[in-house]
Amino acid sequence: MDFGILEIANSKATAAPGWAYVPDTGVGVSAPAVTALQPGRAKRARNLTLATAGDTTAKQDAKLLRGLEELTRESHREVQIPIAGRANQKGTTPAVRKILASNKTFNNHLDDYTSLKELAPPPPSTPQPIVVSPPPVSTPGTPLVKPAPHLTSKGTRSHKKKDPSQLLRPPPGTVRKLPIPPITPIAPNPQEIKPLITLPILPPPPSHPGDSDPLLQSRIPRMPTQEEINNLVSAPPLSYEETRGRLNEEERPVRLFCEVCGYWGRVRCVRCGGRVCALECLDVHREECFSRYGA
Amino acid sequence: MAPRKDPPKSEPPPPSRTLIIDNGAHTMKAGFASPEDASTDSTKLQKPSVIPNCLARDRDRKVYVASQLSKCTDFNEIVFRRPVDKGYLVNWEAEKEIWDHEFFNKNAPLHCDPTETGLILTEAPNALPQLQTNCDQMVFEEFGFPSYYRCAAPTLNAYNDIQALFPIPSRAPLPPPQLPAEILLLIDSGYSHTTITPLLQGRPLQTGVRRLDVGGKLLTNYLARIVSRRQYDMRNDTYLVNEIKEACCYVSRDFKGDMERTWKGPKGDRREAYTTGGGIAKDYVLPDYHNRSKGYVRDHDPSAAGKLKALVAGKSAEAIEDILTLRNERFTVPEIIFTPSDIGMRQSGLGQLVLDSLSALPFGLWPGFLANIVLVGGNANIEGFIQRLEMEIRSLAPSECIVRVSKPPDPIISTWNGGAVLARNPDILKGLSVTKQEYEENGPAWVARKFDGR
């Protein structure tokens, strides 16, 4: 037993030359030293990724983490399937050649992205306006500026008068003949988000004497204003990490299942802390738990 | 204001055909659509080809590329290489090989000349900018498509006729659907993950996008794990386990009740429902790849357990079936989508995540989103999924709101169908896509911003 104390060669002169206390940071998903020496640190680390009943040991958590990581893998074993005709896969431009030759995984790209993001405070998803101003077609990047069509139009094409069904579904045959103004963005740009409730699509139902009854009245929440909707629609995408669903803290307690048969895990193995449902499954579990070295 | 550019006189007419690729991690859905299709009867429209998006290698080290996989007869210990990792197109080396094989080679099943075809390509929401740029560069520089629209896959669903999915008491014939749908909460439960995307007139509300890291792959791997622990070691037979999952799994509407019904009972006191199957237990007859290349499912037969005895009694080995009996495995596996904490994942279930997504949006939009929830993706085919999802959301949502959850008839190709509708409306598509000329003039960063909608 070394109690977490390692002797290392150290050039620094200290009161006790020759050895130093080294924090054990070997807590990781893939690291072999998952049975960490500092449980406090491990607890903090694992609580970000695991949902447990709170009575698990660091060793169990490490096992759980490893299990989760295994579940996201493509196959049980590591496989390499090379491409047969690799030689004729050169690519035409340098950029393409670089992309084709890249062997990065998604996690590599994600790490790149997060470290880049930390380096540059403004997130890369909101790019700076580029110097060369793009053609007006492309200016949906400036959400608060009125789009070009409004500047050129005679003011007869305001938002409110637009009938969405007419705008998007012109009578067939007419649209091709009209000279399409070159810069009219037909795409639903931020500015083009039409008022949501435009006109009653269906005729309202016949009135009923109970309509004015205060008990039967329905309350409809206030619709967001057009400006709010425009802001929502033009919001930049969240990052990969931000969209990850989180655990609602008020949620039901974590359910535990028998590791052998899948029924409720009501009994805990005193040796490893694993859950089983009853004595019968505990016997099966013990066979494995007690006979396997290091389990 | 920048000086307005004259429309380039040499602008080529938009390509007459559009190739739509819904590039999923497990299968890609690909096919052509053109504006001329719009005049034909919409019921006779062609369906996309569903192509495995992978390179596969079987036990004999023979490599299959994408659709060649249908020629494979022995799926024992087959392994896959997939260019799409965690839902995002990462490995272009493999993807190019697959696309070449499917679209660009001389005798490709869906042959086309990329320089004369438009492209609509989907990606998972919230892709990394670097991956998006890679994608744009490949499309224009390597393949040379003249016009191209890259979008998050959920958005294309807004071009389907959403209201037709919800049965309502009809008072009057509905007007033709508006394109894109006004308001829609789209849940896409695919191979890598499950995403929730609120869509307003076909545009995603980015602050409300949420992702649950549970997808078909995780469910398959989990089923493989518990089956390996309890019956046969199938960890190397992911393909087979996936088929078992698709055939047997269902989402329980009464988890506790189903759990009791599949319990074996205490020692020495076997429950009757356990021995007879209790209506839940199923037998999956495993393929042996000699006489039977595909497994099938049937009701649990308690007497089949004596097959070893039959073998001893001298029955021929060919009449013997390998049977996998699935009990609580049938519903505890898809349950992870609704309770990820069952396997220790620190995420809320899908129902709660829908509410999380809505909580990022103004309250005034809630009724609209809650009444128009559409579920697409392969997992939507799991029996009982929409009923359970509706139950979960119903119990969490404000009681005044109407909650409607529905799925298209074929949830796997729904995204592609939406893309096909878009391709048949050249006026909408033209405003969304980027031409090769624009790419060459403005560069990849501009293209990325355009597709971001900013």
mmCIF file of C-alpha atoms in Angstrom, chain A residues 103-229:
data_model
loop_
_atom_site.group_PDB
_atom_site.id
_atom_site.type_symbol
_atom_site.label_atom_id
_atom_site.label_comp_id
_atom_site.label_asym_id
_atom_site.label_seq_id
_atom_site.Cartn_x
_atom_site.Cartn_y
_atom_site.Cartn_z
ATOM 1 C CA ASN A 103 -9.226 10.514 -39.632
ATOM 2 C CA LYS A 104 -10.810 12.590 -36.918
ATOM 3 C CA THR A 105 -13.715 11.233 -34.978
ATOM 4 C CA PHE A 106 -16.637 13.278 -33.801
ATOM 5 C CA ASN A 107 -15.131 13.552 -30.349
ATOM 6 C CA ASN A 108 -11.940 14.995 -31.823
ATOM 7 C CA HIS A 109 -13.960 17.620 -33.649
ATOM 8 C CA LEU A 110 -15.949 18.361 -30.520
ATOM 9 C CA ASP A 111 -12.769 18.858 -28.496
ATOM 10 C CA ASP A 112 -11.422 21.178 -31.174
ATOM 11 C CA TYR A 113 -14.625 23.139 -31.099
ATOM 12 C CA THR A 114 -14.749 23.530 -27.330
ATOM 13 C CA SER A 115 -11.139 24.556 -27.054
ATOM 14 C CA LEU A 116 -11.568 27.036 -29.884
ATOM 15 C CA LYS A 117 -14.589 28.427 -28.153
ATOM 16 C CA GLU A 118 -12.671 28.903 -24.941
ATOM 17 C CA LEU A 119 -9.954 30.728 -26.792
ATOM 18 C CA ALA A 120 -12.258 33.166 -28.506
ATOM 19 C CA PRO A 121 -14.838 34.709 -26.173
ATOM 20 C CA PRO A 122 -17.429 35.497 -28.852
ATOM 21 C CA PRO A 123 -18.778 32.137 -29.926
ATOM 22 C CA PRO A 124 -17.945 31.151 -33.462
ATOM 23 C CA SER A 125 -21.600 30.651 -34.197
ATOM 24 C CA THR A 126 -22.072 34.424 -34.299
ATOM 25 C CA PRO A 127 -19.524 35.430 -36.886
ATOM 26 C CA GLN A 128 -18.294 38.967 -37.239
ATOM 27 C CA PRO A 129 -19.640 40.829 -40.226
ATOM 28 C CA ILE A 130 -17.191 40.202 -42.997
ATOM 29 C CA VAL A 131 -15.496 43.099 -44.689
ATOM 30 C CA VAL A 132 -16.629 42.381 -48.195
ATOM 31 C CA SER A 133 -20.300 43.091 -47.991
ATOM 32 C CA PRO A 134 -22.204 40.259 -49.546
ATOM 33 C CA PRO A 135 -24.861 40.809 -52.156
ATOM 34 C CA PRO A 136 -28.154 41.894 -50.676
ATOM 35 C CA VAL A 137 -29.633 38.472 -51.130
ATOM 36 C CA SER A 138 -27.438 37.344 -48.337
ATOM 37 C CA THR A 139 -28.202 40.039 -45.794
ATOM 38 C CA PRO A 140 -30.548 38.097 -43.609
ATOM 39 C CA GLY A 141 -27.536 38.314 -41.304
ATOM 40 C CA THR A 142 -28.711 41.685 -40.030
ATOM 41 C CA PRO A 143 -31.990 40.928 -38.423
ATOM 42 C CA LEU A 144 -32.987 44.423 -37.336
ATOM 43 C CA VAL A 145 -32.425 46.120 -40.662
ATOM 44 C CA LYS A 146 -35.432 46.150 -42.895
ATOM 45 C CA PRO A 147 -34.811 44.008 -45.926
ATOM 46 C CA ALA A 148 -34.123 45.502 -49.265
ATOM 47 C CA PRO A 149 -37.533 44.770 -50.771
ATOM 48 C CA HIS A 150 -39.123 47.220 -48.421
ATOM 49 C CA LEU A 151 -36.796 49.962 -49.470
ATOM 50 C CA THR A 152 -37.559 49.510 -53.076
ATOM 51 C CA SER A 153 -41.218 48.775 -52.807
ATOM 52 C CA LYS A 154 -43.848 51.457 -52.845
ATOM 53 C CA GLY A 155 -44.833 50.656 -49.333
ATOM 54 C CA THR A 156 -47.794 48.653 -50.433
ATOM 55 C CA ARG A 157 -46.273 45.399 -49.313
ATOM 56 C CA SER A 158 -46.368 45.722 -45.570
ATOM 57 C CA HIS A 159 -46.248 42.709 -43.295
ATOM 58 C CA LYS A 160 -49.786 42.985 -42.119
ATOM 59 C CA LYS A 161 -51.361 42.886 -45.487
ATOM 60 C CA LYS A 162 -49.552 39.823 -46.616
ATOM 61 C CA ASP A 163 -51.751 36.841 -46.862
ATOM 62 C CA PRO A 164 -49.442 33.915 -46.181
ATOM 63 C CA SER A 165 -51.324 31.507 -48.346
ATOM 64 C CA GLN A 166 -51.176 33.884 -51.257
ATOM 65 C CA LEU A 167 -47.557 34.665 -50.772
ATOM 66 C CA LEU A 168 -46.411 31.104 -50.789
ATOM 67 C CA ARG A 169 -48.942 29.590 -53.111
ATOM 68 C CA PRO A 170 -49.501 31.938 -55.987
ATOM 69 C CA PRO A 171 -51.987 30.749 -58.544
ATOM 70 C CA PRO A 172 -50.149 28.318 -60.754
ATOM 71 C CA GLY A 173 -48.972 29.689 -64.010
ATOM 72 C CA THR A 174 -48.678 33.279 -62.936
ATOM 73 C CA VAL A 175 -45.496 33.003 -60.996
ATOM 74 C CA ARG A 176 -43.233 32.103 -63.844
ATOM 75 C CA LYS A 177 -44.395 35.015 -65.979
ATOM 76 C CA LEU A 178 -43.782 37.629 -63.330
ATOM 77 C CA PRO A 179 -40.325 39.128 -63.512
ATOM 78 C CA ILE A 180 -38.846 37.890 -60.286
ATOM 79 C CA PRO A 181 -37.165 40.793 -58.534
ATOM 80 C CA PRO A 182 -33.612 39.628 -58.121
ATOM 81 C CA ILE A 183 -33.255 40.403 -54.470
ATOM 82 C CA THR A 184 -36.594 39.381 -53.077
ATOM 83 C CA PRO A 185 -35.771 36.722 -50.569
ATOM 84 C CA ILE A 186 -38.395 34.093 -51.050
ATOM 85 C CA ALA A 187 -36.937 32.157 -48.205
ATOM 86 C CA PRO A 188 -38.593 32.598 -44.849
ATOM 87 C CA ASN A 189 -36.002 35.012 -43.591
ATOM 88 C CA PRO A 190 -36.283 36.448 -40.100
ATOM 89 C CA GLN A 191 -38.060 39.444 -41.485
ATOM 90 C CA GLU A 192 -40.400 37.297 -43.444
ATOM 91 C CA ILE A 193 -41.863 35.379 -40.556
ATOM 92 C CA LYS A 194 -45.484 36.163 -41.004
ATOM 93 C CA PRO A 195 -47.900 36.839 -38.206
ATOM 94 C CA LEU A 196 -48.795 33.472 -36.817
ATOM 95 C CA ILE A 197 -52.504 33.788 -36.546
ATOM 96 C CA THR A 198 -53.535 35.485 -39.697
ATOM 97 C CA LEU A 199 -57.154 34.843 -40.390
ATOM 98 C CA PRO A 200 -59.656 32.241 -39.330
ATOM 99 C CA ILE A 201 -59.116 29.333 -41.625
ATOM 100 C CA LEU A 202 -62.396 27.689 -40.783
ATOM 101 C CA PRO A 203 -65.678 29.477 -40.194
ATOM 102 C CA PRO A 204 -66.288 29.813 -36.458
ATOM 103 C CA PRO A 205 -68.725 27.343 -34.947
ATOM 104 C CA PRO A 206 -72.305 28.494 -34.354
ATOM 105 C CA SER A 207 -72.729 30.451 -31.175
ATOM 106 C CA HIS A 208 -73.928 28.722 -28.075
ATOM 107 C CA PRO A 209 -75.785 30.257 -25.095
ATOM 108 C CA GLY A 210 -73.012 29.042 -22.802
ATOM 109 C CA ASP A 211 -70.356 30.972 -24.669
ATOM 110 C CA SER A 212 -70.513 33.922 -22.303
ATOM 111 C CA ASP A 213 -70.447 31.758 -19.186
ATOM 112 C CA PRO A 214 -67.365 32.824 -17.215
ATOM 113 C CA LEU A 215 -66.798 29.245 -16.111
ATOM 114 C CA LEU A 216 -66.545 28.010 -19.643
ATOM 115 C CA GLN A 217 -64.337 30.799 -20.866
ATOM 116 C CA SER A 218 -61.009 29.724 -22.207
ATOM 117 C CA ARG A 219 -57.984 31.765 -21.489
ATOM 118 C CA ILE A 220 -55.379 31.972 -24.173
ATOM 119 C CA PRO A 221 -51.904 33.145 -23.250
ATOM 120 C CA ARG A 222 -50.700 36.299 -24.904
ATOM 121 C CA MET A 223 -49.076 35.684 -28.232
ATOM 122 C CA PRO A 224 -45.507 36.873 -28.461
ATOM 123 C CA THR A 225 -45.093 40.017 -30.483
ATOM 124 C CA GLN A 226 -43.704 39.937 -33.964
ATOM 125 C CA GLU A 227 -40.452 41.339 -32.679
ATOM 126 C CA GLU A 228 -40.083 38.575 -30.108
ATOM 127 C CA ILE A 229 -40.716 35.974 -32.762
#
